[in-house]
PDB file of C-alpha atoms in Angstrom:
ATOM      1  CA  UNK A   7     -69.291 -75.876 -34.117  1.00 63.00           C
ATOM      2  CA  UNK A   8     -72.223 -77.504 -35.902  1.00 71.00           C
ATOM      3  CA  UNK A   9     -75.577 -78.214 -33.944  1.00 93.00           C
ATOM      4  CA  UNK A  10     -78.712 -78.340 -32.883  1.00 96.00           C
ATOM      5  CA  UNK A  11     -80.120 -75.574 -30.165  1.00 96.00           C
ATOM      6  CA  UNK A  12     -82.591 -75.714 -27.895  1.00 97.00           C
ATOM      7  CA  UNK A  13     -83.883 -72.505 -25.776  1.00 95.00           C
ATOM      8  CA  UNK A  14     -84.862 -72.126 -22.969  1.00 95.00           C
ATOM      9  CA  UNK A  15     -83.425 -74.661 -20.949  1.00 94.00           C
ATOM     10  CA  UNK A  16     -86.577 -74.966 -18.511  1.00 94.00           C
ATOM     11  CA  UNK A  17     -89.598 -73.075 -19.124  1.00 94.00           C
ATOM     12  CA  UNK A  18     -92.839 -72.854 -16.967  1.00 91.00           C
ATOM     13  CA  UNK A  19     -95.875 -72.238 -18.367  1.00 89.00           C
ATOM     14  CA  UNK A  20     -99.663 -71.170 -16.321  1.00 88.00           C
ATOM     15  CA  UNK A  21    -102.814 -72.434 -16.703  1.00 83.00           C
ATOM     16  CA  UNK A  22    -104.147 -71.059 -20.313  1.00 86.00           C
ATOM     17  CA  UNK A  23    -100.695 -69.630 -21.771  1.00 91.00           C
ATOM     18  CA  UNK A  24     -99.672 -70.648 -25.066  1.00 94.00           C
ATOM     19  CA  UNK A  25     -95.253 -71.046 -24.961  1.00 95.00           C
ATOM     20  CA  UNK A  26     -93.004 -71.553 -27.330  1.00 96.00           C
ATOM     21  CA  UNK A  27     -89.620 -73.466 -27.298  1.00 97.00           C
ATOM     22  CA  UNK A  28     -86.933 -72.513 -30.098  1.00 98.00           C
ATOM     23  CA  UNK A  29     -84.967 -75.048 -31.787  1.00 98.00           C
ATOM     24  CA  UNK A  30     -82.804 -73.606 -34.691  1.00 97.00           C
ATOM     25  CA  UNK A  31     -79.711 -76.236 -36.379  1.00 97.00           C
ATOM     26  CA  UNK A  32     -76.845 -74.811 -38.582  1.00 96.00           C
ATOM     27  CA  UNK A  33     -76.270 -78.430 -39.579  1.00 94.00           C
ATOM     28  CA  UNK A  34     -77.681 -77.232 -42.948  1.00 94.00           C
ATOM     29  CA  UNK A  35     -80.133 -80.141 -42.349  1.00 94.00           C
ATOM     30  CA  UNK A  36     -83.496 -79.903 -44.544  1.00 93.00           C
ATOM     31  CA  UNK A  37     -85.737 -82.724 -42.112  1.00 93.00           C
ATOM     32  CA  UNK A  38     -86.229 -81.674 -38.509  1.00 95.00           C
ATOM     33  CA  UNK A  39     -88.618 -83.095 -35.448  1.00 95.00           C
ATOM     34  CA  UNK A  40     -89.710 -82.445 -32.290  1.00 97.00           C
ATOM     35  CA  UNK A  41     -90.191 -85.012 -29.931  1.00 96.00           C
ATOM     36  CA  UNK A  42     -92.047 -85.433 -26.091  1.00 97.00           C
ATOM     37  CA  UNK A  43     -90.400 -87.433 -23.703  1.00 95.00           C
ATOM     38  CA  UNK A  44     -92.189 -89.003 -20.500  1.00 93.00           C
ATOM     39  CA  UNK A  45     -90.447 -90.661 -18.034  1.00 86.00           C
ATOM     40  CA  UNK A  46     -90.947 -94.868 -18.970  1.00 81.00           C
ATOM     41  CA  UNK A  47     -92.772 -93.904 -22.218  1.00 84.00           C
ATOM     42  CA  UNK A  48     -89.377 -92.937 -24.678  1.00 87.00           C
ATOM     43  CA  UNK A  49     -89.967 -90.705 -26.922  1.00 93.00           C
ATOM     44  CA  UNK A  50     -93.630 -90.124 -28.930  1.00 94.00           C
ATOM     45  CA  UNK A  51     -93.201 -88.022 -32.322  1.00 94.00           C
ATOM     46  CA  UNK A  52     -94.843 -84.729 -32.429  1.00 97.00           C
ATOM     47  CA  UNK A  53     -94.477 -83.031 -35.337  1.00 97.00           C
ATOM     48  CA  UNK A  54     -91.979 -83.445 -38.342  1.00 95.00           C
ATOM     49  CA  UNK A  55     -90.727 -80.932 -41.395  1.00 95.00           C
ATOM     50  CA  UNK A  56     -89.256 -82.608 -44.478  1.00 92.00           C
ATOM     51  CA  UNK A  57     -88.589 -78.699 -46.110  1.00 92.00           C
ATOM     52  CA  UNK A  58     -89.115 -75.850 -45.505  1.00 94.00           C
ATOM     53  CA  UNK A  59     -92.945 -74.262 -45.619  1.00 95.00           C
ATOM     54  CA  UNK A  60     -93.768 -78.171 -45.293  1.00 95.00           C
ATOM     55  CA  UNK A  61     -94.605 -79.940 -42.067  1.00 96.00           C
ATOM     56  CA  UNK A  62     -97.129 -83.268 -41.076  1.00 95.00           C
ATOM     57  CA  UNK A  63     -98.664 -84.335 -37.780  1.00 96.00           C
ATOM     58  CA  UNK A  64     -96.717 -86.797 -35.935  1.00 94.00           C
ATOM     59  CA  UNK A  65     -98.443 -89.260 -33.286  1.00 92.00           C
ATOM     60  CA  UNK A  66     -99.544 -86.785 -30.509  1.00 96.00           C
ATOM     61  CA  UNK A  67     -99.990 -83.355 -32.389  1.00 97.00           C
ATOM     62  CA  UNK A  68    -102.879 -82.273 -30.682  1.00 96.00           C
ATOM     63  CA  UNK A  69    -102.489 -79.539 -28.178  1.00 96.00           C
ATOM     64  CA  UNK A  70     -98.890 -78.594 -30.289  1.00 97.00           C
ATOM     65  CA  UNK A  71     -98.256 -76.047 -33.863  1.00 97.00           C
ATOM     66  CA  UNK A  72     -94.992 -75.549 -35.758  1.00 98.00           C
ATOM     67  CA  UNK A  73     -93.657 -73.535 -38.500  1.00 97.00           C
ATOM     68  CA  UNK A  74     -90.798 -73.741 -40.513  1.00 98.00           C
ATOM     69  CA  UNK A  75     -90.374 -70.357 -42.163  1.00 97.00           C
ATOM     70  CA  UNK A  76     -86.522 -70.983 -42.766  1.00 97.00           C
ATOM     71  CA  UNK A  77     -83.944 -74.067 -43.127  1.00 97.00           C
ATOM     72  CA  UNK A  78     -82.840 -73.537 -39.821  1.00 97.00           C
ATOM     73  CA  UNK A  79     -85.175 -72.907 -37.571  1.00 98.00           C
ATOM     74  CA  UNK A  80     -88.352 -75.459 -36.498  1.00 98.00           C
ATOM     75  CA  UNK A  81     -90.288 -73.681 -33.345  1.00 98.00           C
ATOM     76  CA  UNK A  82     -93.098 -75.623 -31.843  1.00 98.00           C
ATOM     77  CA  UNK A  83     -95.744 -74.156 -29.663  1.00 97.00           C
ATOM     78  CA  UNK A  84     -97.527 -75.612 -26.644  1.00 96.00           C
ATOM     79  CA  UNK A  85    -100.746 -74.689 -26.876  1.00 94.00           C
ATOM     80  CA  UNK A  86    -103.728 -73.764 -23.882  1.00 90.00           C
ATOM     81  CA  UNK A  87    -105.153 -76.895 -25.803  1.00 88.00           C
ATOM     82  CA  UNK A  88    -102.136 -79.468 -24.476  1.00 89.00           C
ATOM     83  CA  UNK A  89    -103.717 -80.470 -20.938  1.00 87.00           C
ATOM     84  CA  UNK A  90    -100.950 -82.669 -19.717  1.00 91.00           C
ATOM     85  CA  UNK A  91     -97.952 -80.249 -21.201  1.00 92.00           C
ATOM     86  CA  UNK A  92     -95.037 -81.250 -18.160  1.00 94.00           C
ATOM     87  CA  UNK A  93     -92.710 -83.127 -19.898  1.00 95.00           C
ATOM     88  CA  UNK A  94     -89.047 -82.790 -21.894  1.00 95.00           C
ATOM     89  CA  UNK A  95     -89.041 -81.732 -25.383  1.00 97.00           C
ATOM     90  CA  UNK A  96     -86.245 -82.626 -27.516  1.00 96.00           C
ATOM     91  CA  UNK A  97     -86.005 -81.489 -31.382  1.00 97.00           C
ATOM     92  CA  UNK A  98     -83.430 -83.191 -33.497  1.00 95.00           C
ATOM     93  CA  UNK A  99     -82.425 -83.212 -37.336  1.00 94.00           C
ATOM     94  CA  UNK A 100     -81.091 -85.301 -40.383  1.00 92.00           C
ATOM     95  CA  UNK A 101     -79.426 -84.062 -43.445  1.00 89.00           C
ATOM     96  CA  UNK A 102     -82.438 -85.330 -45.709  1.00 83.00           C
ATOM     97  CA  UNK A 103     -85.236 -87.334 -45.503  1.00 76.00           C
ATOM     98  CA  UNK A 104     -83.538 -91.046 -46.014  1.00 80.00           C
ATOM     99  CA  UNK A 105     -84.584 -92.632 -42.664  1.00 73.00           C
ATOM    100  CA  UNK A 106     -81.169 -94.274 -42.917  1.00 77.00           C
ATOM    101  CA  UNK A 107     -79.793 -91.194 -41.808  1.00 81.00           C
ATOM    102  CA  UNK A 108     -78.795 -90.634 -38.501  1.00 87.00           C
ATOM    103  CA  UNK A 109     -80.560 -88.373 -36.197  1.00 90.00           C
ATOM    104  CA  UNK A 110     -79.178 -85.358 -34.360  1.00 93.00           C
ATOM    105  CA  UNK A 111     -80.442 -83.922 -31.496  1.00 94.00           C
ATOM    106  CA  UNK A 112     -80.416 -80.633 -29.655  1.00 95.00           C
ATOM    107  CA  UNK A 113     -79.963 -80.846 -25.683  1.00 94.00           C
ATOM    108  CA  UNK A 114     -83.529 -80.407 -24.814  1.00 95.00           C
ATOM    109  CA  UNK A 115     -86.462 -78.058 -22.872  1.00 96.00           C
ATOM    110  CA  UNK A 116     -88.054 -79.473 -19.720  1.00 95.00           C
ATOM    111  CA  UNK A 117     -91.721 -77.609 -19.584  1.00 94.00           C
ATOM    112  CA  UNK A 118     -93.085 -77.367 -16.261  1.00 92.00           C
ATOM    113  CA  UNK A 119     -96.892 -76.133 -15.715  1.00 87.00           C
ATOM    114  CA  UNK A 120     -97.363 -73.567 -12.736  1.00 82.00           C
TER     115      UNK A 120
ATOM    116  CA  UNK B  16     -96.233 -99.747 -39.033  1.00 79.00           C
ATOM    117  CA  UNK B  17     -93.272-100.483 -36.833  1.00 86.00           C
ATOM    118  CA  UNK B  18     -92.900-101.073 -33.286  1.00 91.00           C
ATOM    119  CA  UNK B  19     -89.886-101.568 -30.458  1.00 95.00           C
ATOM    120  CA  UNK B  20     -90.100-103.523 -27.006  1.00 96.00           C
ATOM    121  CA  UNK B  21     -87.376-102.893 -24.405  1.00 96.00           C
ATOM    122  CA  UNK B  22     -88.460-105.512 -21.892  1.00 90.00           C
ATOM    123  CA  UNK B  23     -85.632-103.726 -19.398  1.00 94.00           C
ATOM    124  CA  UNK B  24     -86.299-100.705 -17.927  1.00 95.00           C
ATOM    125  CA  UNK B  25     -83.585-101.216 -15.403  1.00 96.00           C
ATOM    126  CA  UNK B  26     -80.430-102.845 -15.686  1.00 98.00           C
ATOM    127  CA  UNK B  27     -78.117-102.837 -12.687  1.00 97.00           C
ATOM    128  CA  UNK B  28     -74.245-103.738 -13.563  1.00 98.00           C
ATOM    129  CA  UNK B  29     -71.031-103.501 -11.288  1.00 97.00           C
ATOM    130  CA  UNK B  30     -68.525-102.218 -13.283  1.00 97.00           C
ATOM    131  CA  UNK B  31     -66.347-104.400 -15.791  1.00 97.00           C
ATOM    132  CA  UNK B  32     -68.982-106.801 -15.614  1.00 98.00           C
ATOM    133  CA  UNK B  33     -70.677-107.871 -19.465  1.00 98.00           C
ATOM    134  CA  UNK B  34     -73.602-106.389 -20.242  1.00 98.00           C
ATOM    135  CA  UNK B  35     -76.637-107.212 -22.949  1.00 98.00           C
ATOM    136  CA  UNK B  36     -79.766-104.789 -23.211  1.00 98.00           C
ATOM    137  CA  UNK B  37     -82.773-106.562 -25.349  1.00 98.00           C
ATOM    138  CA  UNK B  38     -84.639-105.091 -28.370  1.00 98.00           C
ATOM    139  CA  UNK B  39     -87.078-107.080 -30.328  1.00 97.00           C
ATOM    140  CA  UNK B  40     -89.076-104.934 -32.968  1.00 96.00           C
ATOM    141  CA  UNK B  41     -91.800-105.598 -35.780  1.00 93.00           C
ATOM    142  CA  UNK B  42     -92.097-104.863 -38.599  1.00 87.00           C
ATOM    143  CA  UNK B  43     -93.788-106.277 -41.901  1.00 81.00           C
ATOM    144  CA  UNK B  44     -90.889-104.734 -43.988  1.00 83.00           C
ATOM    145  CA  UNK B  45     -86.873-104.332 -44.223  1.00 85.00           C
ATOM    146  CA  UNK B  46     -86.375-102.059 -41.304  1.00 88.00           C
ATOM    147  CA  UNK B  47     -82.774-100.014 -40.344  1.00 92.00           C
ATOM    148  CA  UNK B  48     -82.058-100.441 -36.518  1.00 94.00           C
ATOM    149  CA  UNK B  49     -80.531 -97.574 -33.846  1.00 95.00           C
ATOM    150  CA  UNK B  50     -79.125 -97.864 -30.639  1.00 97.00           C
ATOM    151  CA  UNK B  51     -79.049 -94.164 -28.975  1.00 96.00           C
ATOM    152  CA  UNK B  52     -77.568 -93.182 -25.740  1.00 96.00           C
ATOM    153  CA  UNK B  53     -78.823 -90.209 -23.850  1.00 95.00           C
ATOM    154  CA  UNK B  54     -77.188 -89.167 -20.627  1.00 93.00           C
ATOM    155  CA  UNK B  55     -78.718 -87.160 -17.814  1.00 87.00           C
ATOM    156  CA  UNK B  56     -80.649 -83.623 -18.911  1.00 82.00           C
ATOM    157  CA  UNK B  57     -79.449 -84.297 -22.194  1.00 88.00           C
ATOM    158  CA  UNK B  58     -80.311 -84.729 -25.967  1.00 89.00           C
ATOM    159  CA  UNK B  59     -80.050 -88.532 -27.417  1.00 93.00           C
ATOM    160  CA  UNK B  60     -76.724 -89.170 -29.082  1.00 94.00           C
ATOM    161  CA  UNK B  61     -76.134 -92.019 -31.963  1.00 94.00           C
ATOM    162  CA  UNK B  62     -74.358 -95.131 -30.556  1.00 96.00           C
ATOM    163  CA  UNK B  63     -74.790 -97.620 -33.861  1.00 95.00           C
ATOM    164  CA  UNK B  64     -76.909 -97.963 -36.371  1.00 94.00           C
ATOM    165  CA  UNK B  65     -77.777-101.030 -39.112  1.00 94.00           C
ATOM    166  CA  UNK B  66     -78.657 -99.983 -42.196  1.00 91.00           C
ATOM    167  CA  UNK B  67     -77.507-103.550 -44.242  1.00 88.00           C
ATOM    168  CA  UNK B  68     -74.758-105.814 -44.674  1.00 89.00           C
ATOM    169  CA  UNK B  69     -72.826-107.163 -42.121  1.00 91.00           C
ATOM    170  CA  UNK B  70     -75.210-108.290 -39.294  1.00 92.00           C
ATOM    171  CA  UNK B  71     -72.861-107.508 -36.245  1.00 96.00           C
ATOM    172  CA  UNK B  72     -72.371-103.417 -36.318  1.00 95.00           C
ATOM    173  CA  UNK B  73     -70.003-101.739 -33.518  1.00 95.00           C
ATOM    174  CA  UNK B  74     -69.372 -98.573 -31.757  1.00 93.00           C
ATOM    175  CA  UNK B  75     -66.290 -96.776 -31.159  1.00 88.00           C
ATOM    176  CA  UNK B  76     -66.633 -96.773 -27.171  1.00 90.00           C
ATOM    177  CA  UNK B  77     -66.890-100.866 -27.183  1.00 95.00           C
ATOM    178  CA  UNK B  78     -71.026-101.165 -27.988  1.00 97.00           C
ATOM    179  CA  UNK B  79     -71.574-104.079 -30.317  1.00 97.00           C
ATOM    180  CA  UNK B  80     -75.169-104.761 -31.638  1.00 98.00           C
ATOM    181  CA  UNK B  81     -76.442-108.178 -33.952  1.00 96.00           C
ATOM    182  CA  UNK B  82     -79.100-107.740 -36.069  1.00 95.00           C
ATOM    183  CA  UNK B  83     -80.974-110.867 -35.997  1.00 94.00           C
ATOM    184  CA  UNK B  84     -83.741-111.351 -38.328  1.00 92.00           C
ATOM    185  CA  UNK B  85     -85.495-114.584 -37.681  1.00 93.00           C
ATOM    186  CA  UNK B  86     -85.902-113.050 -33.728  1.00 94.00           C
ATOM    187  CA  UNK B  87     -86.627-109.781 -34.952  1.00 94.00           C
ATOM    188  CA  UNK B  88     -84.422-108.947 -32.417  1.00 96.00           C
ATOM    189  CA  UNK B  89     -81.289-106.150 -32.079  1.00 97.00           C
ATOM    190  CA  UNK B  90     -79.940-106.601 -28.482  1.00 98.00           C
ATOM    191  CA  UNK B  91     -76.624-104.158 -27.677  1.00 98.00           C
ATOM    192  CA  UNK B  92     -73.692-105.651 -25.784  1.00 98.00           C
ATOM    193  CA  UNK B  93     -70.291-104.589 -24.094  1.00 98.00           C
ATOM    194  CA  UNK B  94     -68.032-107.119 -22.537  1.00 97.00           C
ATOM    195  CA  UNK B  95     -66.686-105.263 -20.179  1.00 97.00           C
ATOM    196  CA  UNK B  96     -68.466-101.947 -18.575  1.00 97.00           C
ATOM    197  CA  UNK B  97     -67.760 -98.438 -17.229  1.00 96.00           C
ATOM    198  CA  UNK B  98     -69.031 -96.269 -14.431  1.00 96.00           C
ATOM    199  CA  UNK B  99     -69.402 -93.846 -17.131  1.00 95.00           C
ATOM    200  CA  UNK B 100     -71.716 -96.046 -19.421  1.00 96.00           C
ATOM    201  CA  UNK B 101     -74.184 -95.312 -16.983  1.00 96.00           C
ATOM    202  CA  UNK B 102     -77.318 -93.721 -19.028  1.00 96.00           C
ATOM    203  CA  UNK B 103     -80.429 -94.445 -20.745  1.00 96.00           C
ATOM    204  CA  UNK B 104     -79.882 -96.580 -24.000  1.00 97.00           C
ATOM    205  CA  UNK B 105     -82.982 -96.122 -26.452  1.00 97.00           C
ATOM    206  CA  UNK B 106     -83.499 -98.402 -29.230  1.00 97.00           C
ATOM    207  CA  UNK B 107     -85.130 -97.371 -32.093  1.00 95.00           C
ATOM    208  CA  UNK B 108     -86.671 -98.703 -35.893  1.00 93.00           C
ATOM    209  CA  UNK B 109     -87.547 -96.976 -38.860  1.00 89.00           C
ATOM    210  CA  UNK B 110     -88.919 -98.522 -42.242  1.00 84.00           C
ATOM    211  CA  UNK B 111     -86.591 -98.061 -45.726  1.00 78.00           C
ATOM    212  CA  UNK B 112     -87.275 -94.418 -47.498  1.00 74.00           C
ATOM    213  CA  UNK B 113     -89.023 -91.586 -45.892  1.00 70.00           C
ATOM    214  CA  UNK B 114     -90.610 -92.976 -42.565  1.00 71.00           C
ATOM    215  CA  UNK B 115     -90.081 -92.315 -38.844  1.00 82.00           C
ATOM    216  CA  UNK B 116     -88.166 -93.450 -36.303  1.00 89.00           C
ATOM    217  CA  UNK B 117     -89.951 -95.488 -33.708  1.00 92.00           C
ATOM    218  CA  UNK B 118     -88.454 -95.330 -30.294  1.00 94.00           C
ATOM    219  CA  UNK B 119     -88.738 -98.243 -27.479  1.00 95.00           C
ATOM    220  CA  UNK B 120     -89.475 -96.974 -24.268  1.00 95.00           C
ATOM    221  CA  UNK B 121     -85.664 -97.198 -22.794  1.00 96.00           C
ATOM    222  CA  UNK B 122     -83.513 -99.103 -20.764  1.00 97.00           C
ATOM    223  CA  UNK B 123     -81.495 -97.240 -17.928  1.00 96.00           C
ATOM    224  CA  UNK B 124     -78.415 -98.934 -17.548  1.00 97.00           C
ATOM    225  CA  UNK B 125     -76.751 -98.257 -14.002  1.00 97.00           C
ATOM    226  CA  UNK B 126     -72.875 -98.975 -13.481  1.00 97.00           C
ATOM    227  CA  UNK B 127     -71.695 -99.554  -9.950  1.00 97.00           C
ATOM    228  CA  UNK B 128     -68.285-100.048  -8.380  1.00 95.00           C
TER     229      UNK B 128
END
Protein backbone atom coordinates (compact mmCIF):
# COMPACT_ATOMS: atom_id res chain seq x y z
CA UNK A 1 0.00 0.00 0.00
CA UNK A 2 1.11 3.53 -0.86
CA UNK A 3 1.74 6.15 2.03
CA UNK A 4 3.01 8.39 4.12
CA UNK A 5 4.84 7.18 7.62
CA UNK A 6 5.28 8.73 10.57
CA UNK A 7 7.58 7.25 13.56
CA UNK A 8 7.37 7.26 16.55
CA UNK A 9 3.93 7.50 17.40
CA UNK A 10 4.57 9.63 20.72
CA UNK A 11 7.90 10.75 21.61
CA UNK A 12 9.08 12.65 24.81
CA UNK A 13 11.76 14.74 24.75
CA UNK A 14 13.91 16.52 28.20
CA UNK A 15 14.89 19.74 28.77
CA UNK A 16 18.00 20.44 26.21
CA UNK A 17 17.66 17.19 23.88
CA UNK A 18 17.56 17.65 20.31
CA UNK A 19 14.74 14.61 18.72
CA UNK A 20 13.99 13.66 15.64
CA UNK A 21 10.66 12.39 14.09
CA UNK A 22 10.90 10.24 10.72
CA UNK A 23 8.55 10.71 8.00
CA UNK A 24 9.48 8.65 4.82
CA UNK A 25 6.43 8.35 1.67
CA UNK A 26 6.69 5.66 -1.12
CA UNK A 27 4.07 7.75 -2.90
CA UNK A 28 7.00 8.59 -5.25
CA UNK A 29 6.01 12.19 -4.33
CA UNK A 30 8.89 14.90 -5.07
CA UNK A 31 7.16 17.99 -2.54
CA UNK A 32 6.87 17.07 1.12
CA UNK A 33 6.02 19.25 4.53
CA UNK A 34 5.94 19.11 7.93
CA UNK A 35 3.43 20.74 9.79
CA UNK A 36 2.74 21.75 13.89
CA UNK A 37 -0.56 21.43 15.11
CA UNK A 38 -1.90 23.24 18.40
CA UNK A 39 -5.02 22.61 19.71
CA UNK A 40 -7.50 25.86 18.27
CA UNK A 41 -4.56 27.14 16.15
CA UNK A 42 -4.83 24.40 12.84
CA UNK A 43 -2.02 23.77 11.41
CA UNK A 44 1.22 26.44 11.02
CA UNK A 45 3.79 25.33 8.15
CA UNK A 46 7.19 24.43 9.26
CA UNK A 47 9.32 23.54 6.78
CA UNK A 48 8.73 22.46 3.05
CA UNK A 49 11.02 20.41 0.26
CA UNK A 50 10.10 20.92 -3.40
CA UNK A 51 13.22 18.16 -4.42
CA UNK A 52 15.40 16.60 -3.15
CA UNK A 53 18.76 18.44 -1.57
CA UNK A 54 16.22 21.53 -1.68
CA UNK A 55 14.18 22.76 1.25
CA UNK A 56 12.77 26.62 2.46
CA UNK A 57 11.62 27.90 5.84
CA UNK A 58 8.02 27.75 6.36
CA UNK A 59 6.18 30.18 8.96
CA UNK A 60 7.59 28.93 12.35
CA UNK A 61 11.08 27.35 11.42
CA UNK A 62 12.87 28.51 14.23
CA UNK A 63 13.73 26.03 16.88
CA UNK A 64 13.20 23.09 13.81
CA UNK A 65 16.05 21.57 10.78
CA UNK A 66 15.29 19.14 7.95
CA UNK A 67 17.05 17.30 5.32
CA UNK A 68 16.04 15.65 2.40
CA UNK A 69 18.92 13.42 1.36
CA UNK A 70 16.52 11.06 -0.71
CA UNK A 71 12.92 11.21 -2.54
CA UNK A 72 11.46 9.49 0.17
CA UNK A 73 12.40 10.44 3.19
CA UNK A 74 11.90 14.28 4.86
CA UNK A 75 13.13 14.03 8.77
CA UNK A 76 12.72 17.13 10.82
CA UNK A 77 14.47 17.78 14.04
CA UNK A 78 13.28 19.54 17.18
CA UNK A 79 15.85 21.37 18.31
CA UNK A 80 17.10 22.48 22.30
CA UNK A 81 16.30 25.89 20.50
CA UNK A 82 12.21 25.10 20.14
CA UNK A 83 11.04 26.33 23.76
CA UNK A 84 7.41 25.50 23.47
CA UNK A 85 8.06 21.95 21.46
CA UNK A 86 4.55 19.93 22.99
CA UNK A 87 2.51 19.71 20.21
CA UNK A 88 1.44 17.11 17.11
CA UNK A 89 3.52 17.00 14.12
CA UNK A 90 2.08 15.86 10.99
CA UNK A 91 4.23 15.59 7.58
CA UNK A 92 2.31 15.14 4.39
CA UNK A 93 3.16 15.05 0.52
CA UNK A 94 2.00 15.92 -3.13
CA UNK A 95 3.12 14.40 -6.31
CA UNK A 96 4.72 17.83 -7.51
CA UNK A 97 4.73 21.18 -6.66
CA UNK A 98 1.23 22.41 -8.43
CA UNK A 99 -0.60 23.65 -5.28
CA UNK A 100 -3.64 22.23 -7.05
CA UNK A 101 -2.55 19.02 -5.98
CA UNK A 102 -3.93 17.36 -3.22
CA UNK A 103 -2.13 16.82 -0.06
CA UNK A 104 -1.36 13.53 1.66
CA UNK A 105 -0.65 13.06 5.00
CA UNK A 106 1.07 10.60 7.27
CA UNK A 107 -0.82 9.74 10.69
CA UNK A 108 1.19 11.95 12.87
CA UNK A 109 3.85 12.28 16.14
CA UNK A 110 2.52 13.85 19.34
CA UNK A 111 5.91 15.34 21.14
CA UNK A 112 5.62 15.64 24.72
CA UNK A 113 8.47 17.58 26.83
CA UNK A 114 9.52 15.76 30.19
CA UNK B 1 -0.67 36.31 1.00
CA UNK B 2 -3.69 34.22 1.79
CA UNK B 3 -5.66 33.74 4.78
CA UNK B 4 -8.77 31.35 6.17
CA UNK B 5 -11.38 32.20 9.05
CA UNK B 6 -13.41 29.33 10.54
CA UNK B 7 -15.68 31.41 12.75
CA UNK B 8 -16.87 27.74 14.32
CA UNK B 9 -14.81 26.03 16.46
CA UNK B 10 -17.66 23.92 17.68
CA UNK B 11 -20.53 22.68 15.97
CA UNK B 12 -22.94 20.46 17.87
CA UNK B 13 -25.45 18.32 15.49
CA UNK B 14 -27.93 15.40 16.44
CA UNK B 15 -27.65 13.04 13.93
CA UNK B 16 -29.55 13.26 10.45
CA UNK B 17 -29.91 16.74 11.14
CA UNK B 18 -28.31 19.34 8.04
CA UNK B 19 -25.29 20.68 8.67
CA UNK B 20 -23.18 23.92 7.16
CA UNK B 21 -19.53 24.71 8.51
CA UNK B 22 -18.36 28.45 7.33
CA UNK B 23 -15.10 29.39 5.52
CA UNK B 24 -14.47 32.82 4.26
CA UNK B 25 -10.78 33.35 2.97
CA UNK B 26 -8.69 36.27 1.28
CA UNK B 27 -6.93 36.49 -1.05
CA UNK B 28 -5.80 39.21 -3.71
CA UNK B 29 -5.51 36.41 -6.39
CA UNK B 30 -7.38 33.21 -8.00
CA UNK B 31 -7.07 30.87 -5.10
CA UNK B 32 -7.94 26.71 -5.16
CA UNK B 33 -10.08 25.82 -2.01
CA UNK B 34 -9.81 22.38 0.39
CA UNK B 35 -12.01 20.99 2.75
CA UNK B 36 -9.94 18.25 4.92
CA UNK B 37 -11.25 15.97 7.51
CA UNK B 38 -9.06 14.66 10.24
CA UNK B 39 -10.40 12.23 12.77
CA UNK B 40 -9.11 11.59 16.27
CA UNK B 41 -5.00 10.91 16.62
CA UNK B 42 -4.95 11.01 13.06
CA UNK B 43 -3.38 12.56 9.85
CA UNK B 44 -5.80 15.08 7.74
CA UNK B 45 -7.52 13.30 4.89
CA UNK B 46 -8.88 15.19 1.52
CA UNK B 47 -12.70 15.66 1.59
CA UNK B 48 -13.07 18.15 -1.73
CA UNK B 49 -11.20 20.36 -3.30
CA UNK B 50 -11.95 23.46 -6.05
CA UNK B 51 -9.54 23.95 -8.35
CA UNK B 52 -12.06 25.75 -11.29
CA UNK B 53 -15.11 25.25 -13.10
CA UNK B 54 -18.15 24.26 -11.72
CA UNK B 55 -18.69 26.29 -8.48
CA UNK B 56 -20.57 23.53 -6.41
CA UNK B 57 -17.79 20.53 -5.91
CA UNK B 58 -18.93 17.21 -3.91
CA UNK B 59 -17.60 14.39 -1.96
CA UNK B 60 -18.23 10.84 -2.21
CA UNK B 61 -19.52 10.42 1.56
CA UNK B 62 -22.39 13.27 0.89
CA UNK B 63 -19.99 16.67 1.61
CA UNK B 64 -20.97 19.36 -0.84
CA UNK B 65 -18.96 22.69 -0.86
CA UNK B 66 -19.91 26.24 -3.13
CA UNK B 67 -17.30 28.28 -4.01
CA UNK B 68 -18.59 31.69 -3.83
CA UNK B 69 -16.52 34.45 -5.04
CA UNK B 70 -18.16 37.74 -4.40
CA UNK B 71 -18.27 36.39 -0.36
CA UNK B 72 -15.00 35.01 -0.62
CA UNK B 73 -16.56 32.41 1.04
CA UNK B 74 -16.38 28.21 0.72
CA UNK B 75 -18.81 26.90 3.43
CA UNK B 76 -19.17 22.72 3.40
CA UNK B 77 -22.63 21.19 3.78
CA UNK B 78 -24.38 17.70 4.28
CA UNK B 79 -28.10 17.40 4.41
CA UNK B 80 -28.36 14.80 6.41
CA UNK B 81 -25.51 13.70 9.13
CA UNK B 82 -23.82 10.68 10.74
CA UNK B 83 -22.54 9.75 14.16
CA UNK B 84 -19.54 8.90 12.27
CA UNK B 85 -19.01 12.43 10.62
CA UNK B 86 -17.99 13.38 13.88
CA UNK B 87 -14.29 15.01 13.45
CA UNK B 88 -12.44 18.08 12.89
CA UNK B 89 -13.11 19.60 9.33
CA UNK B 90 -10.12 22.02 8.30
CA UNK B 91 -10.48 24.35 5.54
CA UNK B 92 -7.73 25.37 3.71
CA UNK B 93 -6.44 28.01 0.56
CA UNK B 94 -3.56 28.04 -1.51
CA UNK B 95 -2.68 30.62 -4.38
CA UNK B 96 -2.35 29.18 -8.33
CA UNK B 97 1.39 27.62 -9.03
CA UNK B 98 3.86 26.81 -6.41
CA UNK B 99 2.49 28.33 -3.05
CA UNK B 100 1.30 26.89 0.28
CA UNK B 101 -1.56 25.78 1.69
CA UNK B 102 -3.03 27.99 4.34
CA UNK B 103 -5.03 26.21 6.94
CA UNK B 104 -8.07 27.84 9.08
CA UNK B 105 -7.91 27.03 12.51
CA UNK B 106 -10.77 24.09 12.43
CA UNK B 107 -14.14 23.39 13.15
CA UNK B 108 -14.95 20.21 15.34
CA UNK B 109 -18.08 18.96 14.25
CA UNK B 110 -19.83 16.69 17.00
CA UNK B 111 -22.73 14.20 15.93
CA UNK B 112 -25.14 13.11 18.62
CA UNK B 113 -28.00 10.63 18.72
Amino acid sequence: DGGITQSPKYLFRKEGQNVTLSCEQNLNHDAMYWYRQDPGQGLRLIYYSQIVNDFQKGDIAEGYSVSREKKESFPLTVTSAQKNPTAFYLCASTKDRDSQETQYFGPGTRLLVL
Amino acid sequence: AQSVTQLDSQVPVFEEAPVELRCNYSSSVSVYLFWYVQYPNQGLQLLLKYLSGSTLVKSINGFEAEFNKSQTSFHLRKPSVHISDTAEYFCAVSGTGFQKLVFGTGTRLLVSP
